[in-house]
Short mmCIF file of C-alpha atoms in Angstrom, two decimals:
data_model
loop_
_atom_site.label_atom_id
_atom_site.label_comp_id
_atom_site.label_asym_id
_atom_site.label_seq_id
_atom_site.Cartn_x
_atom_site.Cartn_y
_atom_site.Cartn_z
CA MET V 1 31.94 19.67 15.07
CA ALA V 2 29.44 17.02 14.06
CA VAL V 3 30.45 13.39 14.46
CA ILE V 4 29.22 10.43 12.44
CA VAL V 5 29.42 7.46 14.77
CA ASP V 6 31.52 4.67 13.33
CA TYR V 7 30.86 1.20 14.62
CA ASP V 8 31.73 -0.86 11.60
CA ALA V 9 28.18 -0.62 10.34
CA GLY V 10 28.45 0.01 6.65
CA ASN V 11 28.59 2.85 4.23
CA LEU V 12 29.37 5.83 6.45
CA ARG V 13 31.01 7.83 3.71
CA SER V 14 27.75 8.18 1.84
CA VAL V 15 26.32 9.79 4.98
CA GLN V 16 29.38 12.03 5.22
CA ARG V 17 29.15 13.07 1.57
CA ALA V 18 25.48 13.96 1.95
CA CYS V 19 26.36 16.05 5.01
CA THR V 20 29.05 17.83 3.00
CA GLU V 21 26.51 18.53 0.28
CA VAL V 22 24.29 20.43 2.75
CA GLY V 23 27.23 22.24 4.38
CA LEU V 24 27.45 20.14 7.54
CA ALA V 25 31.08 19.34 8.31
CA ALA V 26 31.19 15.93 9.96
CA THR V 27 33.98 13.60 10.94
CA ILE V 28 33.64 9.84 11.14
CA SER V 29 34.78 8.53 14.51
CA ASP V 30 34.49 5.59 16.88
CA ASP V 31 36.26 7.46 19.67
CA PRO V 32 34.02 7.93 22.73
CA GLU V 33 35.85 11.16 23.58
CA ALA V 34 35.08 12.65 20.15
CA ILE V 35 31.44 11.65 20.57
CA ARG V 36 31.34 13.15 24.05
CA HIS V 37 32.56 16.49 22.68
CA ALA V 38 30.50 16.56 19.47
CA ASP V 39 28.03 19.40 19.10
CA ARG V 40 25.79 17.13 17.06
CA ILE V 41 25.82 13.43 16.32
CA ILE V 42 24.73 11.28 13.42
CA PHE V 43 24.22 7.66 14.37
CA PRO V 44 23.84 5.68 11.15
CA GLY V 45 24.12 2.02 10.45
CA VAL V 46 23.10 -1.02 8.55
CA GLY V 47 23.57 -4.58 9.67
CA ALA V 48 22.40 -6.60 12.63
CA ALA V 49 21.41 -5.30 16.07
CA GLY V 50 23.41 -7.92 17.94
CA SER V 51 26.79 -7.27 16.36
CA ALA V 52 26.19 -3.51 16.39
CA MET V 53 25.50 -3.49 20.15
CA LYS V 54 28.50 -5.70 20.80
CA SER V 55 30.70 -3.32 18.83
CA ILE V 56 29.50 -0.11 20.50
CA ARG V 57 29.69 -1.64 24.00
CA LYS V 58 33.21 -2.82 23.39
CA SER V 59 34.38 0.61 22.25
CA GLY V 60 32.52 2.54 24.94
CA VAL V 61 30.48 4.37 22.31
CA ASP V 62 27.29 3.31 24.12
CA VAL V 63 28.22 5.29 27.25
CA ALA V 64 29.29 8.30 25.17
CA LEU V 65 25.96 8.27 23.34
CA GLN V 66 24.02 8.05 26.62
CA HIS V 67 25.98 11.03 27.87
CA ALA V 68 25.28 13.02 24.69
CA PHE V 69 21.58 12.18 24.85
CA ARG V 70 21.30 13.33 28.47
CA SER V 71 23.27 16.49 27.68
CA GLY V 72 20.81 17.61 25.02
CA VAL V 73 23.15 17.21 22.03
CA PRO V 74 21.10 16.82 18.83
CA ILE V 75 21.31 13.19 17.67
CA LEU V 76 20.07 11.84 14.35
CA GLY V 77 19.70 8.07 14.13
CA ILE V 78 19.45 6.49 10.69
CA CYS V 79 18.09 2.98 10.02
CA LEU V 80 19.89 0.66 12.47
CA GLY V 81 20.92 3.79 14.39
CA LEU V 82 17.24 4.44 15.11
CA GLN V 83 16.50 0.79 15.81
CA ILE V 84 19.15 0.34 18.47
CA SER V 85 18.07 3.59 20.11
CA LEU V 86 14.92 1.81 21.25
CA GLU V 87 14.95 -0.59 24.20
CA PHE V 88 14.82 -3.98 22.61
CA SER V 89 15.16 -5.59 19.19
CA GLU V 90 13.58 -8.84 18.07
CA GLU V 91 16.66 -9.16 15.88
CA ASP V 92 19.06 -11.32 17.91
CA GLY V 93 16.75 -10.78 20.97
CA GLN V 94 18.96 -7.83 21.78
CA THR V 95 18.63 -5.28 24.58
CA THR V 96 19.52 -1.93 23.04
CA LEU V 97 20.29 1.64 24.09
CA GLY V 98 16.82 2.68 25.23
CA PHE V 99 16.70 6.40 24.40
CA LEU V 100 13.21 5.75 23.14
CA PRO V 101 10.73 3.49 24.94
CA GLY V 102 9.67 0.70 22.63
CA LYS V 103 11.03 -2.16 20.59
CA VAL V 104 11.99 -3.24 17.10
CA CYS V 105 9.95 -5.93 15.35
CA ARG V 106 10.48 -8.19 12.37
CA PHE V 107 8.19 -7.78 9.36
CA GLN V 108 5.79 -10.69 9.21
CA LEU V 109 3.75 -10.17 6.09
CA ARG V 110 1.02 -12.45 4.85
CA ASN V 111 1.20 -11.17 1.29
CA ARG V 112 3.95 -13.20 -0.37
CA ASP V 113 4.31 -10.58 -3.11
CA LEU V 114 5.79 -8.24 -0.51
CA LYS V 115 9.45 -9.00 -0.35
CA ILE V 116 11.76 -8.78 2.64
CA PRO V 117 13.84 -6.68 3.01
CA HIS V 118 11.55 -3.77 2.34
CA MET V 119 13.84 -2.14 -0.22
CA GLY V 120 13.24 0.85 -2.42
CA TRP V 121 11.33 4.12 -2.41
CA ASN V 122 8.21 4.43 -0.32
CA GLU V 123 5.87 7.20 0.80
CA VAL V 124 6.14 8.87 4.14
CA GLU V 125 3.16 10.30 5.99
CA VAL V 126 3.91 12.89 8.63
CA GLN V 127 1.93 12.11 11.82
CA ARG V 128 3.17 14.91 14.03
CA ARG V 129 5.08 18.11 13.40
CA HIS V 130 8.79 18.07 14.03
CA PRO V 131 11.43 20.67 13.08
CA LEU V 132 13.32 18.05 11.04
CA LEU V 133 10.22 17.17 9.03
CA GLU V 134 9.31 20.72 8.06
CA GLY V 135 8.84 20.98 4.30
CA ILE V 136 8.17 17.29 3.85
CA HIS V 137 4.80 16.66 2.25
CA ASN V 138 2.70 13.58 2.73
CA GLY V 139 3.52 11.28 -0.15
CA ASP V 140 7.13 12.38 -0.48
CA GLU V 141 9.21 9.26 -0.95
CA PHE V 142 12.36 8.13 0.81
CA TYR V 143 14.71 5.22 0.27
CA PHE V 144 14.38 2.23 2.61
CA VAL V 145 16.37 -0.98 3.11
CA HIS V 146 15.35 -2.98 6.19
CA SER V 147 13.77 -6.18 7.51
CA PHE V 148 12.86 -4.87 10.97
CA PHE V 149 10.86 -1.78 11.96
CA PRO V 150 10.63 0.39 15.07
CA GLU V 151 7.59 0.22 17.33
CA PRO V 152 7.83 3.08 19.85
CA GLU V 153 5.71 2.64 22.94
CA ILE V 154 4.67 6.27 23.39
CA PRO V 155 2.40 7.52 20.58
CA THR V 156 3.72 11.08 20.81
CA THR V 157 7.21 9.84 19.90
CA ILE V 158 5.97 8.66 16.49
CA PHE V 159 6.43 11.41 13.90
CA ALA V 160 5.93 9.67 10.55
CA SER V 161 4.73 6.37 9.17
CA THR V 162 4.93 4.27 6.02
CA GLN V 163 2.80 1.47 4.58
CA TYR V 164 4.32 -1.87 3.67
CA GLY V 165 1.83 -4.65 4.18
CA ARG V 166 1.01 -2.82 7.40
CA GLU V 167 1.60 0.64 8.76
CA PHE V 168 4.91 1.09 10.56
CA CYS V 169 6.71 3.97 12.22
CA CYS V 170 9.44 5.38 9.96
CA ALA V 171 10.46 8.40 12.04
CA ALA V 172 10.52 8.68 15.82
CA GLY V 173 11.99 11.06 18.31
CA LEU V 174 12.18 12.11 21.91
CA ASP V 175 13.71 15.37 23.11
CA ASN V 176 17.05 15.83 21.32
CA PHE V 177 16.99 12.43 19.65
CA PHE V 178 15.38 11.92 16.24
CA GLY V 179 15.64 8.85 14.07
CA THR V 180 14.51 7.73 10.63
CA GLN V 181 14.06 4.21 9.34
CA PHE V 182 14.69 5.51 5.81
CA HIS V 183 18.04 6.73 4.51
CA PRO V 184 18.04 10.53 4.04
CA GLU V 185 21.53 10.31 2.52
CA LYS V 186 20.14 8.17 -0.32
CA SER V 187 16.80 9.91 -0.74
CA GLY V 188 17.64 12.69 -3.14
CA ARG V 189 16.51 16.24 -2.49
CA VAL V 190 13.96 15.43 0.22
CA GLY V 191 16.58 13.48 2.14
CA LEU V 192 19.19 16.20 1.82
CA GLY V 193 16.57 18.65 3.07
CA LEU V 194 16.20 16.67 6.27
CA LEU V 195 19.98 16.64 6.79
CA ASP V 196 20.07 20.37 6.11
CA ARG V 197 17.47 20.97 8.84
CA PHE V 198 19.45 18.74 11.19
CA ARG V 199 22.48 20.97 10.57
CA ASN V 200 20.63 23.84 12.28
CA TRP V 201 18.46 21.92 14.72
CA ASP V 202 18.76 22.97 18.36
CA GLY V 203 17.45 19.66 19.67
CA GLN V 204 14.11 21.09 20.76
CA ILE V 205 10.71 19.90 19.59
CA ALA V 206 8.70 23.12 19.58
CA GLU V 207 4.93 22.79 19.56
CA MET X 1 3.19 1.26 -1.02
CA LEU X 2 6.59 0.57 -2.46
CA SER X 3 7.28 2.25 -5.79
CA LYS X 4 8.59 0.49 -8.85
CA ARG X 5 12.10 1.69 -9.57
CA VAL X 6 13.47 3.15 -12.79
CA ILE X 7 17.20 2.43 -12.94
CA ALA X 8 19.54 3.88 -15.56
CA CYS X 9 22.41 1.73 -16.65
CA LEU X 10 25.67 3.38 -17.64
CA ASP X 11 28.23 1.21 -19.38
CA VAL X 12 31.60 2.73 -18.66
CA ARG X 13 34.71 2.05 -20.73
CA ASP X 14 37.96 3.79 -19.78
CA GLY X 15 35.98 6.32 -17.79
CA LYS X 16 33.63 7.13 -20.66
CA LEU X 17 30.01 6.22 -21.17
CA ALA X 18 29.52 3.53 -23.79
CA LYS X 19 26.50 1.70 -25.11
CA SER X 20 26.43 -1.69 -26.71
CA ILE X 21 24.01 -3.22 -29.12
CA ARG X 22 23.53 -6.91 -28.61
CA PHE X 23 26.77 -6.91 -26.66
CA VAL X 24 28.93 -6.49 -29.77
CA ASP X 25 29.48 -2.93 -30.95
CA THR X 26 30.15 -0.28 -28.40
CA LYS X 27 30.48 3.42 -28.93
CA ASP X 28 31.23 6.28 -26.58
CA ILE X 29 28.39 8.65 -25.87
CA GLY X 30 29.56 10.96 -23.09
CA ASP X 31 30.79 11.54 -19.59
CA PRO X 32 29.20 9.11 -17.09
CA ILE X 33 29.51 11.52 -14.17
CA VAL X 34 27.68 14.30 -16.02
CA LYS X 35 24.97 11.89 -17.14
CA ALA X 36 24.58 10.43 -13.65
CA ARG X 37 24.09 13.87 -12.11
CA GLU X 38 21.65 14.88 -14.87
CA TYR X 39 19.52 11.75 -14.38
CA TYR X 40 19.62 12.10 -10.59
CA LEU X 41 18.30 15.66 -10.77
CA ASP X 42 15.63 14.51 -13.22
CA GLY X 43 14.13 11.97 -10.82
CA LEU X 44 16.03 8.76 -11.45
CA ASP X 45 15.53 6.21 -8.65
CA GLU X 46 18.80 4.32 -8.88
CA LEU X 47 21.92 4.00 -11.03
CA VAL X 48 23.99 1.08 -12.21
CA PHE X 49 27.48 1.38 -13.62
CA TYR X 50 28.98 -1.48 -15.56
CA ASP X 51 32.70 -1.33 -16.07
CA ILE X 52 33.11 -2.92 -19.47
CA THR X 53 36.87 -2.69 -19.48
CA ALA X 54 39.05 -5.38 -18.02
CA SER X 55 42.52 -3.86 -17.68
CA SER X 56 43.82 -3.00 -14.24
CA GLU X 57 44.51 0.65 -15.17
CA ALA X 58 40.89 0.99 -16.20
CA ARG X 59 39.77 -0.35 -12.82
CA ASN X 60 41.42 2.56 -11.09
CA ILE X 61 39.74 4.97 -13.48
CA MET X 62 36.47 3.27 -12.53
CA LEU X 63 37.11 3.77 -8.81
CA ASN X 64 37.65 7.48 -9.53
CA VAL X 65 34.40 7.60 -11.49
CA VAL X 66 32.59 5.96 -8.57
CA GLU X 67 34.08 8.47 -6.11
CA SER X 68 33.00 11.41 -8.23
CA VAL X 69 29.51 10.04 -8.70
CA ALA X 70 29.15 9.41 -4.96
CA GLU X 71 29.93 13.07 -4.28
CA GLN X 72 27.19 14.29 -6.59
CA VAL X 73 24.44 11.72 -6.65
CA PHE X 74 22.32 11.05 -3.55
CA ILE X 75 20.37 8.00 -4.62
CA PRO X 76 21.48 4.37 -4.38
CA PHE X 77 23.87 3.18 -7.03
CA SER X 78 25.56 -0.08 -7.82
CA VAL X 79 28.64 -0.99 -9.76
CA GLY X 80 29.38 -4.14 -11.71
CA GLY X 81 31.80 -5.51 -14.24
CA GLY X 82 34.83 -7.63 -13.47
CA ILE X 83 34.14 -8.15 -9.75
CA ARG X 84 36.01 -11.33 -8.87
CA SER X 85 36.71 -11.05 -5.17
CA VAL X 86 35.47 -9.61 -1.90
CA ARG X 87 38.33 -7.14 -2.21
CA ASP X 88 36.96 -5.82 -5.53
CA ALA X 89 33.56 -5.45 -3.87
CA THR X 90 34.81 -3.67 -0.76
CA ASP X 91 37.02 -1.34 -2.85
CA LEU X 92 33.95 -0.21 -4.77
CA ARG X 93 31.96 0.15 -1.56
CA MET X 94 34.69 2.28 -0.03
CA ALA X 95 34.68 4.44 -3.15
CA GLY X 96 30.99 5.07 -2.55
CA ALA X 97 28.96 2.40 -4.35
CA GLU X 98 25.91 1.24 -2.41
CA LYS X 99 25.65 -2.16 -4.03
CA ILE X 100 27.86 -4.32 -6.16
CA ASN X 101 26.87 -6.48 -9.13
CA VAL X 102 28.47 -9.84 -9.71
CA ASN X 103 28.05 -11.73 -12.95
CA SER X 104 30.53 -13.97 -14.80
CA ALA X 105 32.86 -14.55 -11.86
CA ALA X 106 29.91 -15.75 -9.76
CA VAL X 107 28.90 -18.23 -12.44
CA LEU X 108 32.43 -19.63 -12.46
CA ARG X 109 32.73 -19.58 -8.67
CA PRO X 110 29.30 -19.32 -6.98
CA GLU X 111 30.80 -18.91 -3.48
CA LEU X 112 31.70 -15.37 -4.55
CA ILE X 113 28.05 -14.48 -3.86
CA SER X 114 28.08 -15.77 -0.28
CA GLU X 115 31.49 -14.25 0.39
CA CYS X 116 30.31 -10.83 -0.77
CA ALA X 117 27.03 -11.19 1.16
CA ALA X 118 28.97 -11.94 4.34
CA ALA X 119 31.27 -8.97 3.78
CA ILE X 120 28.84 -6.24 2.74
CA GLY X 121 25.36 -7.64 3.46
CA SER X 122 23.00 -9.55 1.20
CA GLN X 123 20.96 -6.46 0.42
CA ASN X 124 24.01 -4.96 -1.27
CA VAL X 125 24.84 -7.92 -3.48
CA VAL X 126 23.15 -7.95 -6.86
CA LEU X 127 23.45 -11.01 -9.07
CA SER X 128 23.40 -9.97 -12.69
CA MET X 129 22.48 -12.71 -15.13
CA ASP X 130 23.01 -12.55 -18.89
CA ILE X 131 20.49 -14.87 -20.44
CA ARG X 132 19.95 -16.18 -23.96
CA ARG X 133 16.87 -17.95 -25.31
CA VAL X 134 17.72 -21.46 -26.52
CA GLY X 135 15.81 -24.65 -27.27
CA LYS X 136 14.58 -26.51 -24.20
CA THR X 137 16.97 -29.32 -23.32
CA ALA X 138 17.60 -31.60 -20.37
CA GLY X 139 20.30 -29.24 -19.09
CA VAL X 140 18.29 -26.09 -19.80
CA PRO X 141 14.65 -27.09 -19.16
CA SER X 142 13.34 -23.52 -19.16
CA GLY X 143 14.86 -22.78 -22.55
CA TYR X 144 16.80 -19.85 -21.06
CA GLU X 145 20.54 -20.33 -20.76
CA ILE X 146 23.12 -18.43 -18.72
CA VAL X 147 25.94 -16.93 -20.80
CA ILE X 148 29.00 -15.11 -19.51
CA ASN X 149 31.87 -12.91 -20.62
CA GLY X 150 29.63 -10.28 -22.19
CA GLY X 151 27.43 -12.82 -23.92
CA ARG X 152 30.20 -14.72 -25.63
CA ARG X 153 30.32 -17.91 -23.58
CA PRO X 154 27.26 -20.15 -23.14
CA MET X 155 27.40 -22.11 -19.89
CA GLY X 156 24.78 -24.82 -20.37
CA MET X 157 23.13 -23.63 -17.13
CA ASP X 158 19.42 -23.02 -16.73
CA ALA X 159 18.65 -19.39 -15.88
CA LEU X 160 15.84 -20.20 -13.45
CA ALA X 161 17.96 -22.72 -11.55
CA TRP X 162 20.81 -20.21 -11.36
CA ALA X 163 18.46 -17.48 -10.12
CA GLN X 164 17.30 -19.75 -7.28
CA GLN X 165 20.83 -20.80 -6.45
CA GLY X 166 21.90 -17.16 -6.39
CA GLU X 167 19.12 -16.30 -3.95
CA MET X 168 20.11 -19.23 -1.75
CA LEU X 169 23.75 -18.12 -1.76
CA GLY X 170 22.77 -14.69 -0.50
CA ALA X 171 22.12 -12.43 -3.48
CA GLY X 172 19.81 -9.59 -2.45
CA GLU X 173 18.53 -8.78 -5.94
CA LEU X 174 18.66 -10.20 -9.43
CA VAL X 175 19.18 -8.49 -12.74
CA VAL X 176 17.57 -10.41 -15.59
CA ASN X 177 19.36 -9.27 -18.71
CA SER X 178 18.06 -10.67 -21.97
CA ILE X 179 20.82 -10.80 -24.54
CA ASP X 180 18.26 -11.34 -27.26
CA ALA X 181 16.48 -8.12 -26.37
CA ASP X 182 19.55 -6.06 -25.42
CA GLY X 183 19.91 -2.96 -27.55
CA THR X 184 16.95 -3.81 -29.79
CA ARG X 185 14.60 -1.30 -28.11
CA ASP X 186 11.74 -3.65 -29.01
CA GLY X 187 10.76 -4.27 -25.40
CA TYR X 188 11.89 -6.42 -22.50
CA GLU X 189 11.67 -10.19 -22.58
CA ILE X 190 8.50 -10.37 -20.51
CA ALA X 191 8.08 -14.15 -20.23
CA LEU X 192 11.66 -14.62 -19.04
CA THR X 193 11.42 -11.82 -16.48
CA ARG X 194 8.17 -13.15 -15.12
CA SER X 195 9.48 -16.71 -14.87
CA VAL X 196 12.45 -15.54 -12.83
CA ALA X 197 10.32 -13.25 -10.64
CA GLU X 198 8.01 -16.17 -9.86
CA SER X 199 10.95 -18.43 -9.00
CA VAL X 200 12.51 -16.27 -6.29
CA ARG X 201 11.52 -14.04 -3.35
CA ILE X 202 14.09 -11.30 -3.90
CA PRO X 203 13.55 -8.23 -6.11
CA VAL X 204 14.02 -8.66 -9.84
CA ILE X 205 15.34 -5.95 -12.13
CA ALA X 206 14.45 -6.32 -15.80
CA SER X 207 17.13 -5.43 -18.30
CA GLY X 208 17.54 -5.33 -22.05
CA GLY X 209 15.22 -4.04 -24.73
CA ALA X 210 13.69 -0.86 -23.30
CA GLY X 211 12.61 1.54 -26.04
CA THR X 212 9.45 3.21 -24.77
CA PRO X 213 7.77 3.86 -21.42
CA GLY X 214 5.17 1.30 -22.50
CA HIS X 215 7.88 -1.36 -22.45
CA LEU X 216 8.66 -0.49 -18.84
CA HIS X 217 4.97 -0.62 -17.99
CA ASP X 218 4.68 -4.11 -19.45
CA VAL X 219 7.64 -5.59 -17.63
CA LEU X 220 6.71 -3.92 -14.32
CA THR X 221 3.15 -5.30 -14.50
CA THR X 222 2.86 -8.45 -16.63
CA GLY X 223 6.56 -9.21 -16.21
CA LYS X 224 6.32 -8.86 -12.39
CA ALA X 225 9.63 -6.98 -12.20
CA ASP X 226 10.32 -4.71 -9.23
CA ALA X 227 12.51 -2.39 -11.24
CA ALA X 228 13.35 -1.71 -14.87
CA LEU X 229 16.72 -0.85 -16.31
CA ILE X 230 16.93 1.74 -19.07
CA ALA X 231 19.86 2.89 -21.17
CA SER X 232 19.66 3.96 -24.84
CA MET X 233 16.24 5.53 -24.55
CA VAL X 234 17.62 8.18 -22.23
CA HIS X 235 21.30 8.24 -23.22
CA TYR X 236 20.54 9.52 -26.72
CA GLY X 237 18.04 12.09 -25.51
CA GLU X 238 14.96 10.50 -27.00
CA TYR X 239 13.30 10.53 -23.59
CA THR X 240 14.22 12.25 -20.37
CA VAL X 241 14.04 10.30 -17.11
CA SER X 242 11.17 12.49 -15.91
CA GLU X 243 9.25 11.83 -19.12
CA VAL X 244 9.65 8.09 -18.63
CA LYS X 245 8.44 8.33 -15.04
CA THR X 246 5.54 10.63 -15.86
CA SER X 247 4.40 8.21 -18.59
CA LEU X 248 4.59 5.28 -16.18
CA HIS X 249 2.60 7.23 -13.64
CA GLU X 250 -0.04 8.02 -16.27
CA LEU X 251 -0.12 4.34 -17.23
CA GLY X 252 -0.97 3.51 -13.62
CA VAL X 253 2.39 2.22 -12.43
CA LYS X 254 3.30 3.37 -8.91
CA VAL X 255 6.54 5.32 -9.28
CA ARG X 256 8.15 8.07 -7.23
CA MET X 257 6.84 11.33 -8.64
CA SER X 258 8.26 13.97 -6.31
CA TRP X 259 11.96 14.68 -6.30
#
């Protein structure tokens, strides 16, 4: 069974409905035991890094996620779920889970016409092949809502990028963890396609 | 580069799709869920539902509509109409709406904006403003006045000042709805939209008056809007969503073209 990690971080049912649409049965849970026994995990989220970390530490979800990551269970992080999978976030100066070496930075854009949050549809450029990105063409657009962006330390963990005043990483992964800054559940057919590939992903990044 | 968004607006009355002309006459034109799915598959970027009924029974119908839409449409959508409390907002969010639109109730009690922003995040709170062109006065220096209750009640408030106050209170986006242009299909009120867009740093959605793709082009370029709301031009089948987007693309507006 797939588990959508609940840590009071927003609209989880939209993620669940999109999973249903692609035939991935997923329950929403904040129970560390359920997460420990999940055969795949979706780690979504909107909101602030500080309160998210506080919530998952309190419930023990952080330890369950660490366990799942080390056990090779496929994990998909979405938006804040990707951000707090890095080591550190400039938002609230927060130490985060650290599946992926690197940090999360705040947009600091000189062009005042570029609004924060970065909200809406933007193009994704695939930098490196990944099973979850198969079938996505450069220029395909996904839906974003965020004020911070991931900055992975290891170049080979960056799989796709987007331009907004600067280039930033919008998809990153290491081993059985993969995360997107955009929202596949709100990105129409291309987003559902990514979720569909996650449904069958074995957690390996084949070359 | 961020794309400009094309947003379809569905006015829903008792669970049915309705369209008003200058906020007075409304007539039913179909099933909102069917239309929403059709537009989604045809490349729409976002949806807005306005519940134009007030009765409490109708609100439950609306929650059912929202649930059904959320099961079938995988793009962001917002819901507005009659939201008076955080509870109204969270009910709609639980039913599957991404964002909520506040309008009249926020004018009467501005704290509603900050309360909703605290509960569901600023980025999910859209302040919808119904605006009428009036003579410039001391109270309304821009010559654009806020009206509420579906355009029936002028408030003596300046639209630009209200837009800035809304941003300060935590609105994540603004809808600029021109009552003068609404339903005319003669084009958006460009000067108004641009004035608001230049007064705030949050995205502005232009509303009221769309009749041709050229109108969208004008408000998304000269009018400085981030998104344009359409209704009649697609509801009656004169244009499809993909035709509107293709035209915008050909006119040089950056829009999402693969879906």
